[in-house]
Every structure is written in structure tokens, then in C-alpha cells.
Amino acid sequence: MERLIAEEIATYKRHIVLSLGDGFNQEYVPSEWLGDPPWNVELRTLHVDRLQLKAALREIVLNHGVALLADKASDVERDGKRIIALKTQSGMRIDSRWFVDASGFATSLLPRDYHSC
């Protein structure tokens, strides 16, 4: 967060605005308890320039040896609730200790897969 602020890619928000499906907006200032275990939610939020953020994140991950793939996850392998591998539409199997789900709110793979958990 500090890097994004320093590089003027982002600015801090003062609060969160919840936009509900019926068009109603509600301002929300998170309480300190949300930042404590077991939740551990980052209470600071940012407004970001999405194009600059995308470029900065790409630079950061590539500099740390992360491989970026232009593919789509089609299946999840798990051990209980822990994801151990993904299968892609092109047939690749990817196993890792960590996965980043950047699919957005309209995703269907993980909610479908975890519905029975």
C-alpha cells in the first residue's frame, strides 16, 4: 500500500461505501475488531488508478519470479478445503502452495466447487 501511495498510483479512502443491489448506498467505517484475529482484515482501503496498478503489479510479480499464464482455470483439486492444484482449459495442471483468485465477483468456478464444503 505504501508503495502505491508513494508512486501516486493510489490514494487512501476515508471509509467504505457499500452499494447494494436495490441502488441504496451505505457508508461504512470498519471497526478495529475486524482487523484482529481471526478476521485479520486490512482496514485501510485505497482508490487506485487501475491501469497504473496493473502495470505495477505485473512488474512486482515478474521481479519475484512469478509466472503469468494466459489461460482459464477449469477445475480445482483440493485436499479438504485447501486448494492443491488447478487444471486449466488448455489441459495444464498447476500445483502451488499459493493461488491468487483475481477472477472478480462474477466467477463461478470456486463458488461452484466449494458449494458442497
CSV table of N, CA, C and O in Angstrom, one decimal:
chain,number,residue,atom,x,y,z
A,1,MET,N,0.8,-1.2,0.0
A,1,MET,CA,0.0,0.0,0.0
A,1,MET,C,0.9,1.3,0.0
A,1,MET,O,0.6,2.2,-0.7
A,2,GLU,N,1.9,1.2,0.8
A,2,GLU,CA,2.8,2.4,0.9
A,2,GLU,C,3.4,2.7,-0.4
A,2,GLU,O,3.6,3.9,-0.8
A,3,ARG,N,3.8,1.7,-1.2
A,3,ARG,CA,4.5,1.9,-2.5
A,3,ARG,C,3.4,2.5,-3.5
A,3,ARG,O,3.8,3.5,-4.2
A,4,LEU,N,2.2,2.0,-3.4
A,4,LEU,CA,1.2,2.6,-4.3
A,4,LEU,C,0.9,4.0,-4.0
A,4,LEU,O,0.7,4.8,-4.9
A,5,ILE,N,0.9,4.4,-2.7
A,5,ILE,CA,0.7,5.8,-2.3
A,5,ILE,C,1.9,6.6,-2.8
A,5,ILE,O,1.7,7.7,-3.3
A,6,ALA,N,3.1,6.1,-2.5
A,6,ALA,CA,4.3,6.9,-2.8
A,6,ALA,C,4.4,7.1,-4.3
A,6,ALA,O,4.9,8.2,-4.7
A,7,GLU,N,4.0,6.2,-5.1
A,7,GLU,CA,4.1,6.3,-6.5
A,7,GLU,C,2.9,6.9,-7.2
A,7,GLU,O,2.8,7.0,-8.4
A,8,GLU,N,2.0,7.4,-6.3
A,8,GLU,CA,0.8,8.1,-6.8
A,8,GLU,C,-0.1,7.3,-7.7
A,8,GLU,O,-0.8,7.8,-8.6
A,9,ILE,N,-0.1,6.0,-7.4
A,9,ILE,CA,-1.0,5.0,-8.1
A,9,ILE,C,-2.3,5.0,-7.4
A,9,ILE,O,-3.3,4.6,-7.9
A,10,ALA,N,-2.3,5.3,-6.1
A,10,ALA,CA,-3.4,5.2,-5.2
A,10,ALA,C,-3.5,6.3,-4.2
A,10,ALA,O,-2.5,6.9,-3.9
A,11,THR,N,-4.7,6.5,-3.6
A,11,THR,CA,-4.9,7.4,-2.5
A,11,THR,C,-5.7,6.6,-1.5
A,11,THR,O,-6.5,5.7,-1.8
A,12,TYR,N,-5.6,7.0,-0.2
A,12,TYR,CA,-6.4,6.3,0.8
A,12,TYR,C,-7.8,6.8,0.8
A,12,TYR,O,-8.1,7.9,0.5
A,13,LYS,N,-8.7,5.8,1.0
A,13,LYS,CA,-10.2,6.1,1.2
A,13,LYS,C,-10.4,6.5,2.6
A,13,LYS,O,-9.7,6.0,3.5
A,14,ARG,N,-11.4,7.2,2.9
A,14,ARG,CA,-11.7,7.6,4.3
A,14,ARG,C,-12.7,6.6,4.9
A,14,ARG,O,-12.8,6.4,6.1
A,15,HIS,N,-13.4,5.9,4.1
A,15,HIS,CA,-14.4,4.9,4.5
A,15,HIS,C,-14.8,4.0,3.3
A,15,HIS,O,-14.3,4.2,2.2
A,16,ILE,N,-15.7,3.1,3.6
A,16,ILE,CA,-16.1,2.2,2.6
A,16,ILE,C,-17.6,2.5,2.2
A,16,ILE,O,-18.4,2.8,3.1
A,17,VAL,N,-17.9,2.5,1.0
A,17,VAL,CA,-19.3,2.7,0.6
A,17,VAL,C,-19.8,1.4,0.0
A,17,VAL,O,-19.3,0.8,-0.9
A,18,LEU,N,-20.8,0.8,0.7
A,18,LEU,CA,-21.5,-0.4,0.2
A,18,LEU,C,-22.6,0.0,-0.7
A,18,LEU,O,-23.5,0.7,-0.4
A,19,SER,N,-22.5,-0.5,-2.0
A,19,SER,CA,-23.6,-0.3,-3.0
A,19,SER,C,-24.4,-1.5,-3.1
A,19,SER,O,-23.9,-2.6,-3.5
A,20,LEU,N,-25.6,-1.5,-2.6
A,20,LEU,CA,-26.5,-2.6,-2.6
A,20,LEU,C,-27.3,-2.8,-3.9
A,20,LEU,O,-27.4,-1.8,-4.6
A,21,GLY,N,-27.8,-3.9,-4.1
A,21,GLY,CA,-28.5,-4.2,-5.4
A,21,GLY,C,-29.7,-3.4,-5.7
A,21,GLY,O,-30.0,-3.2,-6.8
A,22,ASP,N,-30.3,-2.8,-4.6
A,22,ASP,CA,-31.5,-2.0,-4.8
A,22,ASP,C,-31.2,-0.6,-5.1
A,22,ASP,O,-32.1,0.3,-5.1
A,23,GLY,N,-29.9,-0.2,-5.3
A,23,GLY,CA,-29.5,1.1,-5.6
A,23,GLY,C,-29.2,1.9,-4.3
A,23,GLY,O,-28.7,3.1,-4.4
A,24,PHE,N,-29.4,1.4,-3.2
A,24,PHE,CA,-29.1,2.1,-1.9
A,24,PHE,C,-27.6,2.0,-1.6
A,24,PHE,O,-27.0,0.9,-1.7
A,25,ASN,N,-27.0,3.1,-1.2
A,25,ASN,CA,-25.6,3.2,-0.8
A,25,ASN,C,-25.5,3.4,0.7
A,25,ASN,O,-26.3,4.2,1.3
A,26,GLN,N,-24.6,2.7,1.4
A,26,GLN,CA,-24.4,2.9,2.8
A,26,GLN,C,-23.0,3.1,3.1
A,26,GLN,O,-22.1,2.3,2.7
A,27,GLU,N,-22.6,4.2,3.8
A,27,GLU,CA,-21.2,4.4,4.2
A,27,GLU,C,-20.9,3.5,5.4
A,27,GLU,O,-21.7,3.3,6.3
A,28,TYR,N,-19.7,3.0,5.4
A,28,TYR,CA,-19.3,2.1,6.5
A,28,TYR,C,-17.9,2.4,6.9
A,28,TYR,O,-17.0,2.5,6.0
A,29,VAL,N,-17.6,2.6,8.1
A,29,VAL,CA,-16.3,2.7,8.7
A,29,VAL,C,-16.0,1.5,9.5
A,29,VAL,O,-16.7,1.2,10.5
A,30,PRO,N,-15.1,0.6,9.1
A,30,PRO,CA,-14.8,-0.6,9.8
A,30,PRO,C,-14.3,-0.4,11.2
A,30,PRO,O,-13.5,0.5,11.4
A,31,SER,N,-14.8,-1.3,12.1
A,31,SER,CA,-14.4,-1.2,13.5
A,31,SER,C,-13.0,-2.0,13.6
A,31,SER,O,-12.7,-2.8,12.8
A,32,GLU,N,-12.3,-1.6,14.6
A,32,GLU,CA,-10.9,-2.2,14.9
A,32,GLU,C,-11.0,-3.7,15.0
A,32,GLU,O,-10.0,-4.4,14.6
A,33,TRP,N,-12.1,-4.3,15.6
A,33,TRP,CA,-12.1,-5.7,15.8
A,33,TRP,C,-12.0,-6.5,14.5
A,33,TRP,O,-11.5,-7.6,14.5
A,34,LEU,N,-12.4,-5.9,13.4
A,34,LEU,CA,-12.3,-6.6,12.1
A,34,LEU,C,-10.8,-6.8,11.7
A,34,LEU,O,-10.5,-7.7,10.9
A,35,GLY,N,-9.9,-6.0,12.2
A,35,GLY,CA,-8.5,-6.2,11.9
A,35,GLY,C,-7.8,-7.2,12.8
A,35,GLY,O,-6.7,-7.6,12.5
A,36,ASP,N,-8.5,-7.6,13.8
A,36,ASP,CA,-7.9,-8.6,14.7
A,36,ASP,C,-8.3,-10.0,14.3
A,36,ASP,O,-9.2,-10.3,13.5
A,37,PRO,N,-7.5,-11.0,14.8
A,37,PRO,CA,-7.8,-12.4,14.6
A,37,PRO,C,-9.2,-12.8,15.0
A,37,PRO,O,-9.7,-12.2,16.0
A,38,PRO,N,-9.9,-13.6,14.4
A,38,PRO,CA,-9.5,-14.4,13.3
A,38,PRO,C,-9.7,-13.8,11.9
A,38,PRO,O,-9.3,-14.3,10.9
A,39,TRP,N,-10.2,-12.6,11.9
A,39,TRP,CA,-10.5,-11.9,10.6
A,39,TRP,C,-9.3,-11.3,9.9
A,39,TRP,O,-9.2,-11.5,8.7
A,40,ASN,N,-8.5,-10.6,10.6
A,40,ASN,CA,-7.3,-10.0,10.1
A,40,ASN,C,-7.5,-9.2,8.8
A,40,ASN,O,-6.7,-9.3,7.8
A,41,VAL,N,-8.6,-8.5,8.7
A,41,VAL,CA,-8.9,-7.7,7.5
A,41,VAL,C,-8.0,-6.4,7.6
A,41,VAL,O,-8.0,-5.7,8.6
A,42,GLU,N,-7.5,-6.0,6.4
A,42,GLU,CA,-6.7,-4.8,6.3
A,42,GLU,C,-7.8,-3.7,6.3
A,42,GLU,O,-8.7,-3.6,5.4
A,43,LEU,N,-7.7,-2.8,7.3
A,43,LEU,CA,-8.8,-1.8,7.5
A,43,LEU,C,-8.6,-0.6,6.6
A,43,LEU,O,-9.5,0.2,6.3
A,44,ARG,N,-7.4,-0.4,6.1
A,44,ARG,CA,-7.1,0.7,5.2
A,44,ARG,C,-7.6,0.3,3.8
A,44,ARG,O,-7.3,-0.8,3.4
A,45,THR,N,-8.2,1.2,3.1
A,45,THR,CA,-8.7,0.9,1.7
A,45,THR,C,-8.2,2.0,0.8
A,45,THR,O,-7.9,3.1,1.2
A,46,LEU,N,-8.1,1.7,-0.5
A,46,LEU,CA,-7.5,2.6,-1.4
A,46,LEU,C,-8.4,2.8,-2.6
A,46,LEU,O,-9.1,2.0,-3.1
A,47,HIS,N,-8.3,4.0,-3.2
A,47,HIS,CA,-8.7,4.3,-4.6
A,47,HIS,C,-7.5,4.1,-5.4
A,47,HIS,O,-6.4,4.6,-5.1
A,48,VAL,N,-7.6,3.4,-6.5
A,48,VAL,CA,-6.5,3.1,-7.4
A,48,VAL,C,-6.7,3.5,-8.8
A,48,VAL,O,-7.9,3.5,-9.3
A,49,ASP,N,-5.7,3.9,-9.5
A,49,ASP,CA,-5.7,4.0,-11.0
A,49,ASP,C,-5.4,2.6,-11.5
A,49,ASP,O,-4.3,2.1,-11.4
A,50,ARG,N,-6.4,2.0,-12.1
A,50,ARG,CA,-6.4,0.6,-12.4
A,50,ARG,C,-5.3,0.3,-13.5
A,50,ARG,O,-4.6,-0.7,-13.4
A,51,LEU,N,-5.1,1.1,-14.4
A,51,LEU,CA,-4.0,0.9,-15.4
A,51,LEU,C,-2.7,0.9,-14.8
A,51,LEU,O,-1.8,0.1,-15.1
A,52,GLN,N,-2.4,1.9,-14.0
A,52,GLN,CA,-1.1,2.0,-13.3
A,52,GLN,C,-0.9,0.9,-12.3
A,52,GLN,O,0.2,0.3,-12.2
A,53,LEU,N,-2.0,0.5,-11.6
A,53,LEU,CA,-1.9,-0.7,-10.7
A,53,LEU,C,-1.6,-1.9,-11.4
A,53,LEU,O,-0.7,-2.7,-11.0
A,54,LYS,N,-2.2,-2.2,-12.5
A,54,LYS,CA,-2.0,-3.4,-13.3
A,54,LYS,C,-0.5,-3.5,-13.7
A,54,LYS,O,0.2,-4.5,-13.6
A,55,ALA,N,0.0,-2.3,-14.2
A,55,ALA,CA,1.4,-2.3,-14.6
A,55,ALA,C,2.4,-2.5,-13.5
A,55,ALA,O,3.3,-3.3,-13.6
A,56,ALA,N,2.1,-1.9,-12.3
A,56,ALA,CA,2.9,-2.0,-11.1
A,56,ALA,C,2.9,-3.5,-10.6
A,56,ALA,O,3.9,-4.0,-10.3
A,57,LEU,N,1.7,-4.1,-10.5
A,57,LEU,CA,1.6,-5.5,-10.1
A,57,LEU,C,2.3,-6.4,-11.0
A,57,LEU,O,3.0,-7.4,-10.5
A,58,ARG,N,2.2,-6.2,-12.3
A,58,ARG,CA,2.9,-7.0,-13.2
A,58,ARG,C,4.4,-7.0,-13.0
A,58,ARG,O,5.1,-8.0,-13.0
A,59,GLU,N,5.0,-5.8,-12.8
A,59,GLU,CA,6.4,-5.6,-12.6
A,59,GLU,C,6.8,-6.3,-11.3
A,59,GLU,O,7.8,-7.0,-11.2
A,60,ILE,N,6.0,-6.1,-10.2
A,60,ILE,CA,6.3,-6.7,-8.9
A,60,ILE,C,6.4,-8.2,-9.0
A,60,ILE,O,7.3,-8.9,-8.6
A,61,VAL,N,5.3,-8.8,-9.6
A,61,VAL,CA,5.3,-10.3,-9.6
A,61,VAL,C,6.4,-10.9,-10.5
A,61,VAL,O,7.0,-11.9,-10.2
A,62,LEU,N,6.6,-10.2,-11.7
A,62,LEU,CA,7.7,-10.8,-12.6
A,62,LEU,C,9.0,-10.6,-11.9
A,62,LEU,O,9.9,-11.5,-12.1
A,63,ASN,N,9.3,-9.6,-11.2
A,63,ASN,CA,10.6,-9.4,-10.5
A,63,ASN,C,10.7,-10.4,-9.3
A,63,ASN,O,11.8,-10.6,-8.8
A,64,HIS,N,9.7,-11.1,-8.9
A,64,HIS,CA,9.7,-12.1,-7.9
A,64,HIS,C,9.6,-13.5,-8.4
A,64,HIS,O,9.4,-14.5,-7.7
A,65,GLY,N,9.7,-13.7,-9.7
A,65,GLY,CA,9.8,-15.0,-10.3
A,65,GLY,C,8.4,-15.7,-10.6
A,65,GLY,O,8.4,-16.9,-10.8
A,66,VAL,N,7.4,-14.9,-10.5
A,66,VAL,CA,6.0,-15.5,-10.7
A,66,VAL,C,5.8,-15.6,-12.2
A,66,VAL,O,6.1,-14.7,-13.0
A,67,ALA,N,5.2,-16.7,-12.6
A,67,ALA,CA,4.9,-16.9,-14.0
A,67,ALA,C,3.4,-16.5,-14.2
A,67,ALA,O,2.5,-16.9,-13.5
A,68,LEU,N,3.2,-15.7,-15.3
A,68,LEU,CA,1.9,-15.3,-15.7
A,68,LEU,C,1.4,-16.1,-16.9
A,68,LEU,O,2.2,-16.3,-17.8
A,69,LEU,N,0.2,-16.7,-16.8
A,69,LEU,CA,-0.3,-17.5,-17.9
A,69,LEU,C,-1.6,-16.9,-18.4
A,69,LEU,O,-2.4,-16.4,-17.7
A,70,ALA,N,-1.7,-16.9,-19.7
A,70,ALA,CA,-3.0,-16.5,-20.4
A,70,ALA,C,-3.8,-17.8,-20.6
A,70,ALA,O,-3.8,-18.4,-21.6
A,71,ASP,N,-4.5,-18.2,-19.5
A,71,ASP,CA,-5.4,-19.4,-19.6
A,71,ASP,C,-6.5,-19.2,-18.6
A,71,ASP,O,-6.6,-18.2,-17.9
A,72,LYS,N,-7.4,-20.2,-18.5
A,72,LYS,CA,-8.5,-20.1,-17.6
A,72,LYS,C,-8.6,-21.3,-16.8
A,72,LYS,O,-8.5,-22.4,-17.3
A,73,ALA,N,-8.8,-21.2,-15.5
A,73,ALA,CA,-9.0,-22.4,-14.6
A,73,ALA,C,-10.3,-23.0,-14.9
A,73,ALA,O,-11.3,-22.4,-15.1
A,74,SER,N,-10.3,-24.3,-15.0
A,74,SER,CA,-11.5,-25.1,-15.4
A,74,SER,C,-11.9,-26.1,-14.3
A,74,SER,O,-13.0,-26.5,-14.2
A,75,ASP,N,-10.9,-26.4,-13.4
A,75,ASP,CA,-11.2,-27.4,-12.3
A,75,ASP,C,-10.2,-27.1,-11.2
A,75,ASP,O,-9.1,-26.6,-11.4
A,76,VAL,N,-10.6,-27.5,-10.0
A,76,VAL,CA,-9.8,-27.3,-8.8
A,76,VAL,C,-9.6,-28.7,-8.1
A,76,VAL,O,-10.5,-29.5,-8.0
A,77,GLU,N,-8.3,-29.0,-7.8
A,77,GLU,CA,-8.0,-30.2,-7.0
A,77,GLU,C,-7.9,-29.7,-5.6
A,77,GLU,O,-7.2,-28.7,-5.3
A,78,ARG,N,-8.4,-30.4,-4.6
A,78,ARG,CA,-8.3,-29.9,-3.2
A,78,ARG,C,-8.1,-31.1,-2.3
A,78,ARG,O,-8.4,-32.3,-2.6
A,79,ASP,N,-7.6,-30.7,-1.1
A,79,ASP,CA,-7.5,-31.7,0.0
A,79,ASP,C,-8.3,-31.0,1.1
A,79,ASP,O,-7.9,-30.1,1.8
A,80,GLY,N,-9.5,-31.5,1.2
A,80,GLY,CA,-10.5,-30.8,2.1
A,80,GLY,C,-10.8,-29.5,1.6
A,80,GLY,O,-11.2,-29.3,0.4
A,81,LYS,N,-10.6,-28.4,2.4
A,81,LYS,CA,-10.9,-27.1,1.9
A,81,LYS,C,-9.7,-26.4,1.3
A,81,LYS,O,-9.8,-25.3,0.9
A,82,ARG,N,-8.5,-27.1,1.3
A,82,ARG,CA,-7.3,-26.5,0.8
A,82,ARG,C,-7.1,-26.8,-0.7
A,82,ARG,O,-7.2,-28.0,-1.1
A,83,ILE,N,-6.9,-25.8,-1.5
A,83,ILE,CA,-6.6,-26.0,-2.9
A,83,ILE,C,-5.2,-26.4,-3.1
A,83,ILE,O,-4.3,-25.8,-2.6
A,84,ILE,N,-5.0,-27.5,-3.8
A,84,ILE,CA,-3.6,-28.0,-4.0
A,84,ILE,C,-3.2,-27.9,-5.5
A,84,ILE,O,-2.0,-27.9,-5.8
A,85,ALA,N,-4.2,-27.8,-6.4
A,85,ALA,CA,-3.8,-27.6,-7.8
A,85,ALA,C,-5.0,-27.1,-8.6
A,85,ALA,O,-6.1,-27.3,-8.2
A,86,LEU,N,-4.7,-26.5,-9.7
A,86,LEU,CA,-5.7,-26.1,-10.7
A,86,LEU,C,-5.5,-26.8,-12.0
A,86,LEU,O,-4.4,-27.1,-12.4
A,87,LYS,N,-6.6,-27.1,-12.7
A,87,LYS,CA,-6.5,-27.5,-14.1
A,87,LYS,C,-7.0,-26.4,-15.0
A,87,LYS,O,-8.0,-25.7,-14.6
A,88,THR,N,-6.3,-26.2,-16.1
A,88,THR,CA,-6.7,-25.1,-17.0
A,88,THR,C,-7.5,-25.7,-18.2
A,88,THR,O,-7.4,-26.8,-18.5
A,89,GLN,N,-8.1,-24.7,-18.9
A,89,GLN,CA,-8.8,-25.1,-20.1
A,89,GLN,C,-7.9,-25.7,-21.2
A,89,GLN,O,-8.3,-26.6,-22.0
A,90,SER,N,-6.6,-25.3,-21.2
A,90,SER,CA,-5.7,-25.8,-22.2
A,90,SER,C,-5.1,-27.2,-21.7
A,90,SER,O,-4.3,-27.8,-22.5
A,91,GLY,N,-5.5,-27.7,-20.5
A,91,GLY,CA,-5.1,-29.0,-20.1
A,91,GLY,C,-3.9,-29.0,-19.2
A,91,GLY,O,-3.4,-30.1,-18.8
A,92,MET,N,-3.4,-27.8,-18.8
A,92,MET,CA,-2.3,-27.7,-17.9
A,92,MET,C,-2.7,-28.0,-16.4
A,92,MET,O,-3.8,-27.6,-16.1
A,93,ARG,N,-1.9,-28.6,-15.7
A,93,ARG,CA,-2.1,-28.8,-14.2
A,93,ARG,C,-1.1,-27.9,-13.5
A,93,ARG,O,0.1,-28.0,-13.7
A,94,ILE,N,-1.6,-27.1,-12.6
A,94,ILE,CA,-0.7,-26.2,-11.9
A,94,ILE,C,-0.8,-26.4,-10.4
A,94,ILE,O,-1.9,-26.3,-9.8
A,95,ASP,N,0.3,-26.9,-9.8
A,95,ASP,CA,0.2,-27.0,-8.3
A,95,ASP,C,1.1,-26.0,-7.7
A,95,ASP,O,2.1,-25.6,-8.2
A,96,SER,N,0.7,-25.5,-6.5
A,96,SER,CA,1.4,-24.4,-5.8
A,96,SER,C,0.9,-24.4,-4.4
A,96,SER,O,-0.2,-24.9,-4.0
A,97,ARG,N,1.7,-23.8,-3.6
A,97,ARG,CA,1.3,-23.5,-2.2
A,97,ARG,C,0.4,-22.4,-2.1
A,97,ARG,O,-0.4,-22.3,-1.2
A,98,TRP,N,0.4,-21.5,-3.1
A,98,TRP,CA,-0.4,-20.3,-3.0
A,98,TRP,C,-1.1,-20.1,-4.4
A,98,TRP,O,-0.5,-20.3,-5.4
A,99,PHE,N,-2.3,-19.6,-4.4
A,99,PHE,CA,-3.1,-19.2,-5.6
A,99,PHE,C,-3.7,-17.9,-5.3
A,99,PHE,O,-4.2,-17.6,-4.2
A,100,VAL,N,-3.7,-17.0,-6.3
A,100,VAL,CA,-4.4,-15.7,-6.3
A,100,VAL,C,-5.6,-15.8,-7.1
A,100,VAL,O,-5.5,-16.0,-8.3
A,101,ASP,N,-6.8,-15.6,-6.5
A,101,ASP,CA,-8.0,-15.6,-7.3
A,101,ASP,C,-8.3,-14.1,-7.6
A,101,ASP,O,-8.8,-13.4,-6.8
A,102,ALA,N,-8.1,-13.8,-8.9
A,102,ALA,CA,-8.3,-12.4,-9.3
A,102,ALA,C,-9.4,-12.4,-10.4
A,102,ALA,O,-9.5,-11.6,-11.3
A,103,SER,N,-10.4,-13.3,-10.2
A,103,SER,CA,-11.4,-13.5,-11.2
A,103,SER,C,-12.6,-12.5,-11.1
A,103,SER,O,-13.4,-12.4,-12.0
A,104,GLY,N,-12.7,-11.8,-10.0
A,104,GLY,CA,-13.7,-10.9,-9.8
A,104,GLY,C,-15.0,-11.5,-9.2
A,104,GLY,O,-15.1,-12.7,-9.0
A,105,PHE,N,-16.0,-10.6,-9.1
A,105,PHE,CA,-17.3,-11.1,-8.5
A,105,PHE,C,-18.1,-12.0,-9.3
A,105,PHE,O,-19.0,-12.7,-8.8
A,106,ALA,N,-17.9,-12.1,-10.6
A,106,ALA,CA,-18.7,-12.9,-11.5
A,106,ALA,C,-18.2,-14.3,-11.7
A,106,ALA,O,-18.7,-15.0,-12.5
A,107,THR,N,-17.2,-14.7,-10.9
A,107,THR,CA,-16.6,-16.0,-11.1
A,107,THR,C,-17.6,-17.1,-10.7
A,107,THR,O,-18.5,-16.9,-9.9
A,108,SER,N,-17.4,-18.3,-11.3
A,108,SER,CA,-18.3,-19.4,-11.0
A,108,SER,C,-17.6,-20.6,-10.5
A,108,SER,O,-18.2,-21.5,-10.0
A,109,LEU,N,-16.3,-20.7,-10.8
A,109,LEU,CA,-15.5,-21.9,-10.5
A,109,LEU,C,-15.4,-22.2,-9.0
A,109,LEU,O,-15.8,-23.2,-8.5
A,110,LEU,N,-14.9,-21.3,-8.2
A,110,LEU,CA,-14.7,-21.6,-6.8
A,110,LEU,C,-16.0,-21.7,-6.0
A,110,LEU,O,-16.2,-22.6,-5.3
A,111,PRO,N,-17.0,-20.8,-6.2
A,111,PRO,CA,-18.3,-21.0,-5.5
A,111,PRO,C,-18.9,-22.3,-5.9
A,111,PRO,O,-19.5,-23.0,-5.0
A,112,ARG,N,-18.8,-22.7,-7.1
A,112,ARG,CA,-19.4,-24.0,-7.6
A,112,ARG,C,-18.7,-25.1,-6.9
A,112,ARG,O,-19.3,-26.1,-6.4
A,113,ASP,N,-17.3,-25.1,-6.9
A,113,ASP,CA,-16.5,-26.2,-6.3
A,113,ASP,C,-16.7,-26.3,-4.8
A,113,ASP,O,-16.7,-27.3,-4.3
A,114,TYR,N,-16.8,-25.1,-4.1
A,114,TYR,CA,-16.9,-25.1,-2.7
A,114,TYR,C,-18.3,-25.2,-2.1
A,114,TYR,O,-18.5,-25.2,-0.9
A,115,HIS,N,-19.3,-25.2,-3.0
A,115,HIS,CA,-20.7,-25.3,-2.6
A,115,HIS,C,-21.0,-26.5,-1.6
A,115,HIS,O,-21.7,-26.4,-0.7
A,116,SER,N,-20.3,-27.6,-1.9
A,116,SER,CA,-20.5,-28.8,-1.1
A,116,SER,C,-19.7,-28.9,0.1
A,116,SER,O,-19.8,-29.8,0.9
A,117,CYS,N,-18.7,-27.9,0.3
A,117,CYS,CA,-17.9,-28.0,1.5
A,117,CYS,C,-18.6,-27.7,2.8
A,117,CYS,O,-19.4,-26.8,2.9
